[in-house]
Amino acid sequence: MRSFSLPLPTLFAGFVAVLVGYASSAAIIWQAAAAAGATPGQIAGWMTALGLAMGISTLALSAWRKVPVLTAWSTPGAALLVSGLQGVTLAEAVGIFIFANALIVICGATGLFARLMKIIPHSLAAAMLAGILLRFGLQAFAGLQDHLPLCGGMLAAWLLCKALWPRFAVASGDVASAAVPLAFVTPEWVAPQFTPALLLSVGLPFFLVTMASQNAPGFATLQASGYTVPVSALIVVCGGLALLLAPFGVYSICIAAITAAICQSPEAHPDPNQRWLAAIAAGGFYLLAGLFGGSITALMSALPPAWIQMLAGLALLGTIGGSLFQAVHQASERDAAVLTFLVTASGVTLAGIGSAFWGVVLGGVSYGVLSALRRP
């Protein structure tokens, strides 16, 4: 029988991935739910359902493929919903969730999304990943200006660990302790209501943003890290689970990019074939977060933002460096890759779709044009 072990750095990488994911966007989920008129109890139920759904899907997909596949909610989608759900009832919001996730399942079942992902050159995928992660590295060191003792101490501890105990480098830093009440909140079923105007004005853009700004970077991250997965199958599983649990507040389940990069990095495990264990750890922490969904807001407020930003930046340094190397390694693809990196890092939003999508589009056009003109 195959032995199963979970080294401390691997376990901690899973914890950091979940912590960063919740800390960076849990407040946006609350705002989106509140925009639809959800009560604090109902919002806490959403957090419970989302945590359990992400935990189950992460554990199932990672154990199935033996690849570090992390799922996540759609942060760009939640940001769109903050404004899109203003004045919308909870029943109509659930109808939007069901509509959008049904489109995602169809997109996966037809294989359309998988065909699109095969077109993206590896260098452009790596450049997009580096562009996505760049702001996390910049935020980490921006904290030195106002929180020098905290961030400087974490940086010093990281450097020491990196030199002497590389596998424990991601675990450096101190956590400010605070009393956080633990509470389980049962998700509440909400019967859907389908309003055609809302499905077109909110549901369709939500679907497009989720696919272009969340799922596409998620699969590009896996590709840039050297992992091959069945794209269509994963899209169907994630979309299908969100479709099933939408009445409980699970507005989306997607392939993670930023948090997944933490579990796919050498710091998570020196052996790429064992990094799926970091995703398994993350899945377990997702389940814990779901079981205590009512405590997430209190936990987030107990952690200094500068601490979280520095932790995320240090955890992603190796991935950022590796992605940049892969992006510019091929001289013939370097110009297109740099363009992809810069557009993605710019944070520009056009037609409601984020910079990661436009970075690949513009980089891909440049790649095609330059390749055609360079042919003898």
XYZ file of C-alpha atoms in Angstrom:
376
model
C 0.000 0.000 0.000
C 1.239 3.481 -0.889
C 2.407 5.456 2.148
C 0.730 8.779 2.917
C 2.577 11.565 4.670
C 1.878 15.268 5.014
C 5.046 17.261 5.822
C 4.620 20.442 7.846
C 5.562 22.805 4.952
C 2.997 21.034 2.754
C 0.339 21.342 5.430
C 1.166 24.992 5.963
C 1.038 25.730 2.223
C -2.538 24.439 2.198
C -3.371 26.623 5.193
C -1.833 29.721 3.604
C -3.728 29.111 0.351
C -7.072 29.022 2.162
C -6.167 31.942 4.414
C -5.164 34.133 1.465
C -8.278 33.163 -0.474
C -10.650 34.041 2.343
C -8.773 37.140 3.456
C -8.617 38.607 -0.035
C -12.261 38.244 -1.003
C -14.562 37.024 1.794
C -15.705 40.604 2.369
C -16.724 40.860 -1.307
C -18.931 37.777 -0.936
C -20.654 39.384 2.035
C -21.235 42.581 0.078
C -22.728 40.666 -2.850
C -25.075 38.709 -0.588
C -26.069 41.859 1.276
C -26.832 43.571 -2.042
C -29.477 40.897 -2.669
C -31.020 41.570 0.754
C -29.608 38.544 2.600
C -29.663 38.692 6.393
C -26.438 38.188 8.399
C -27.574 34.645 9.187
C -28.223 33.880 5.527
C -24.854 35.337 4.526
C -23.135 33.156 7.121
C -24.992 30.213 5.601
C -23.593 31.146 2.205
C -20.090 31.070 3.670
C -20.770 27.662 5.190
C -22.028 26.220 1.907
C -19.178 27.751 -0.100
C -16.515 26.445 2.279
C -17.936 22.918 2.257
C -18.333 22.934 -1.543
C -14.768 24.134 -2.126
C -13.447 21.601 0.378
C -15.272 18.667 -1.165
C -14.348 19.601 -4.742
C -10.685 20.299 -3.900
C -10.309 17.002 -2.051
C -12.104 14.998 -4.743
C -10.323 16.487 -7.756
C -6.839 16.480 -6.184
C -7.173 12.899 -4.936
C -8.582 11.787 -8.291
C -5.840 13.272 -10.488
C -2.977 13.328 -7.923
C -2.473 16.937 -9.022
C -2.726 20.090 -6.842
C -6.159 21.210 -8.070
C -7.607 23.910 -5.853
C -11.098 25.215 -6.359
C -12.305 28.630 -5.267
C -15.224 30.992 -5.532
C -15.115 33.512 -8.369
C -13.773 36.736 -6.879
C -14.249 38.710 -10.138
C -17.757 37.263 -10.340
C -18.515 38.330 -6.776
C -17.283 41.839 -7.534
C -19.686 41.988 -10.484
C -22.535 40.723 -8.295
C -21.998 43.496 -5.723
C -23.436 45.956 -8.210
C -25.493 43.529 -10.292
C -27.596 42.265 -7.370
C -28.627 45.702 -6.121
C -32.405 45.634 -5.756
C -32.586 41.953 -6.708
C -34.378 39.466 -4.466
C -32.602 36.411 -3.075
C -34.805 34.167 -5.209
C -33.807 36.082 -8.351
C -30.147 35.952 -7.296
C -30.340 32.153 -7.001
C -31.935 32.044 -10.456
C -28.937 33.978 -11.798
C -26.538 31.533 -10.125
C -28.326 28.525 -11.633
C -28.408 30.084 -15.103
C -24.711 31.016 -15.110
C -23.544 27.657 -13.753
C -25.698 25.805 -16.267
C -23.864 27.705 -19.015
C -20.542 26.698 -17.420
C -21.559 23.020 -17.433
C -22.597 23.285 -21.089
C -19.293 24.981 -21.947
C -17.412 22.124 -20.288
C -19.563 19.306 -21.650
C -19.209 20.495 -25.254
C -15.422 20.718 -24.933
C -15.383 24.323 -26.169
C -13.391 25.628 -23.218
C -10.840 22.798 -23.463
C -10.218 23.586 -27.130
C -9.628 27.245 -26.309
C -7.160 26.373 -23.534
C -5.087 24.203 -25.900
C -4.492 27.193 -28.148
C -2.680 29.230 -25.460
C 1.147 28.847 -25.737
C 2.917 27.812 -22.534
C 4.941 31.023 -22.414
C 1.789 33.163 -22.496
C 0.165 31.090 -19.741
C 3.261 31.587 -17.578
C 3.303 35.329 -18.371
C -0.363 35.665 -17.423
C 0.265 33.874 -14.138
C 3.207 36.162 -13.358
C 1.072 39.196 -14.133
C -1.731 37.996 -11.875
C 0.659 37.360 -8.995
C 2.719 40.525 -9.396
C 0.426 42.701 -7.296
C 0.678 40.249 -4.406
C 4.450 40.601 -4.444
C 4.192 44.394 -4.617
C 1.623 44.530 -1.809
C 3.888 42.459 0.409
C 6.715 44.962 0.346
C 4.498 48.043 0.281
C 3.622 47.127 3.876
C 7.185 47.869 4.947
C 6.438 51.583 4.795
C 3.733 51.628 7.471
C 4.380 48.338 9.287
C 8.155 48.046 9.314
C 8.529 45.974 12.551
C 5.851 43.435 11.532
C 6.692 43.106 7.826
C 10.441 43.544 8.356
C 10.433 40.826 10.995
C 8.547 38.462 8.696
C 10.966 39.180 5.848
C 13.982 38.591 8.084
C 12.507 35.315 9.357
C 11.761 34.236 5.787
C 15.315 34.992 4.640
C 16.762 33.043 7.551
C 14.508 30.065 6.930
C 15.160 30.224 3.185
C 18.900 30.008 3.788
C 18.880 27.361 6.525
C 15.558 25.486 6.215
C 14.142 26.196 2.716
C 11.087 23.976 3.091
C 9.928 25.926 6.124
C 10.385 29.390 4.591
C 6.687 29.865 3.873
C 5.841 29.255 7.530
C 7.682 32.282 8.904
C 5.987 35.199 10.685
C 3.923 35.759 13.804
C 0.145 35.740 14.054
C -1.658 38.188 16.277
C -3.920 36.096 18.464
C -7.502 37.083 19.123
C -10.555 35.372 20.531
C -12.727 34.224 17.630
C -16.099 32.648 18.415
C -16.765 29.345 16.658
C -20.240 28.957 15.219
C -21.858 26.627 12.692
C -24.627 28.161 10.610
C -26.868 25.873 8.567
C -27.248 27.054 4.950
C -30.772 28.103 4.047
C -32.539 26.823 0.929
C -33.880 29.583 -1.325
C -36.207 28.617 -4.177
C -35.024 30.171 -7.462
C -36.896 32.722 -9.503
C -35.910 33.222 -13.131
C -36.285 36.748 -14.471
C -35.241 36.838 -18.158
C -34.019 40.447 -18.055
C -31.767 39.695 -15.067
C -30.451 36.479 -16.613
C -29.271 38.448 -19.634
C -28.095 41.606 -17.862
C -26.427 39.932 -14.843
C -26.266 36.171 -15.416
C -24.590 36.260 -18.836
C -21.868 38.780 -17.840
C -21.337 36.805 -14.620
C -20.787 33.637 -16.674
C -18.342 35.386 -19.023
C -16.378 37.022 -16.202
C -16.162 33.748 -14.270
C -14.863 31.807 -17.270
C -12.474 34.483 -18.551
C -11.184 35.910 -15.273
C -11.255 32.864 -12.989
C -11.344 29.505 -14.776
C -8.982 30.492 -17.612
C -6.238 31.744 -15.236
C -6.828 28.693 -13.045
C -6.089 26.245 -15.848
C -3.236 28.438 -17.092
C -1.703 28.216 -13.613
C -1.858 24.418 -13.738
C -0.332 24.465 -17.220
C 2.428 26.863 -16.187
C 3.242 24.632 -13.209
C 3.618 21.605 -15.477
C 0.381 19.788 -14.663
C -1.939 18.270 -17.252
C -5.603 17.831 -16.316
C -8.801 16.998 -18.229
C -10.141 20.522 -18.686
C -13.683 19.634 -19.716
C -14.166 17.141 -16.886
C -13.006 19.620 -14.229
C -15.243 22.374 -15.632
C -18.248 20.040 -15.571
C -17.532 18.925 -11.991
C -17.062 22.466 -10.669
C -19.984 23.920 -12.593
C -22.214 20.977 -11.748
C -21.489 21.206 -8.029
C -22.225 24.946 -8.025
C -25.398 24.300 -10.020
C -26.552 21.723 -7.473
C -25.795 23.909 -4.442
C -26.795 27.293 -5.889
C -30.027 27.461 -3.803
C -27.828 27.403 -0.678
C -25.729 30.391 -1.777
C -22.965 28.632 -3.734
C -22.843 31.161 -6.543
C -19.750 29.624 -8.184
C -17.060 26.970 -7.829
C -14.065 27.521 -10.110
C -10.491 26.398 -10.646
C -8.294 28.572 -8.422
C -5.280 30.465 -9.748
C -3.582 32.643 -7.128
C -4.162 30.378 -4.142
C -3.457 27.281 -6.220
C -0.044 28.702 -7.114
C 0.892 28.471 -3.431
C 0.199 24.731 -3.386
C 1.925 24.233 -6.741
C 5.177 25.920 -5.682
C 8.445 24.182 -4.670
C 7.937 25.519 -1.139
C 4.850 23.306 -0.806
C 6.901 20.190 -1.629
C 10.224 19.688 -3.474
C 8.687 16.857 -5.507
C 6.108 18.122 -8.050
C 4.384 14.735 -7.909
C 3.711 15.214 -4.190
C 2.371 18.770 -4.255
C -1.163 17.494 -4.577
C -0.894 16.800 -0.849
C -0.818 20.574 -0.255
C -4.135 20.804 -2.093
C -5.461 17.968 0.073
C -4.480 20.011 3.131
C -6.205 23.056 1.654
C -9.329 20.992 1.102
C -9.338 20.052 4.764
C -8.979 23.686 5.814
C -11.795 24.616 3.424
C -14.029 22.129 5.233
C -13.099 23.630 8.592
C -13.829 27.105 7.243
C -17.191 25.858 6.023
C -18.102 24.245 9.331
C -17.485 27.553 11.062
C -18.744 29.845 8.321
C -20.261 32.211 10.873
C -16.795 32.905 12.298
C -15.016 33.881 9.069
C -15.596 37.626 9.381
C -14.384 37.673 12.984
C -11.277 35.702 12.016
C -10.453 38.009 9.120
C -10.728 41.074 11.349
C -8.368 39.456 13.871
C -5.529 39.265 11.342
C -3.645 42.445 10.370
C -3.989 43.112 6.604
C -0.252 43.830 6.352
C 0.503 40.411 7.860
C -1.705 38.639 5.328
C -0.262 40.606 2.406
C 3.326 39.888 3.432
C 2.527 36.214 3.984
C 0.930 35.913 0.553
C 3.791 37.740 -1.153
C 6.489 35.601 0.451
C 4.568 32.399 -0.285
C 4.327 33.330 -3.975
C 7.882 34.565 -4.590
C 9.085 31.252 -5.977
C 6.094 30.930 -8.286
C 6.490 34.499 -9.568
C 10.166 33.928 -10.356
C 9.525 30.593 -12.041
C 6.681 31.992 -14.140
C 8.783 34.928 -15.335
C 11.589 32.557 -16.326
C 9.203 30.346 -18.319
C 7.595 33.393 -19.940
C 10.809 34.855 -21.379
C 12.842 31.667 -21.833
C 11.914 31.247 -25.515
C 13.350 34.208 -27.443
C 10.851 33.840 -30.300
C 7.903 34.129 -27.876
C 9.417 36.720 -25.534
C 7.778 39.848 -26.953
C 4.289 38.373 -26.861
C 4.885 37.004 -23.372
C 6.078 40.367 -22.038
C 2.998 42.028 -23.546
C 0.789 39.418 -21.851
C 2.555 40.018 -18.550
C 2.242 43.814 -18.704
C -1.420 43.880 -19.760
C -2.324 41.326 -17.073
C -0.383 43.191 -14.393
C -1.978 46.510 -15.376
C -5.327 45.500 -13.886
C -7.231 47.042 -16.790
C -10.904 46.071 -17.151
C -12.598 46.281 -20.545
C -16.249 45.387 -21.196
C -16.462 44.186 -17.603
C -13.770 41.525 -18.143
C -10.516 41.597 -16.193
C -6.939 42.067 -17.327
C -5.974 38.353 -17.258
C -8.293 37.654 -20.180
C -7.160 40.685 -22.181
C -3.517 39.913 -21.466
C -3.869 36.503 -23.119
C -5.943 37.922 -25.983
C -3.477 40.697 -26.845
C -0.488 38.445 -26.213
C -2.043 35.741 -28.375
C -2.708 38.173 -31.236
C 0.874 39.433 -30.985
C 2.177 35.873 -30.910
C 0.235 34.974 -34.042
C 1.222 38.107 -35.948
C 4.897 37.914 -35.031
C 5.079 34.197 -35.803
C 3.504 34.746 -39.205
C 5.794 37.643 -40.122
C 8.933 35.780 -39.037
C 8.258 32.807 -41.280
C 10.623 32.619 -44.294
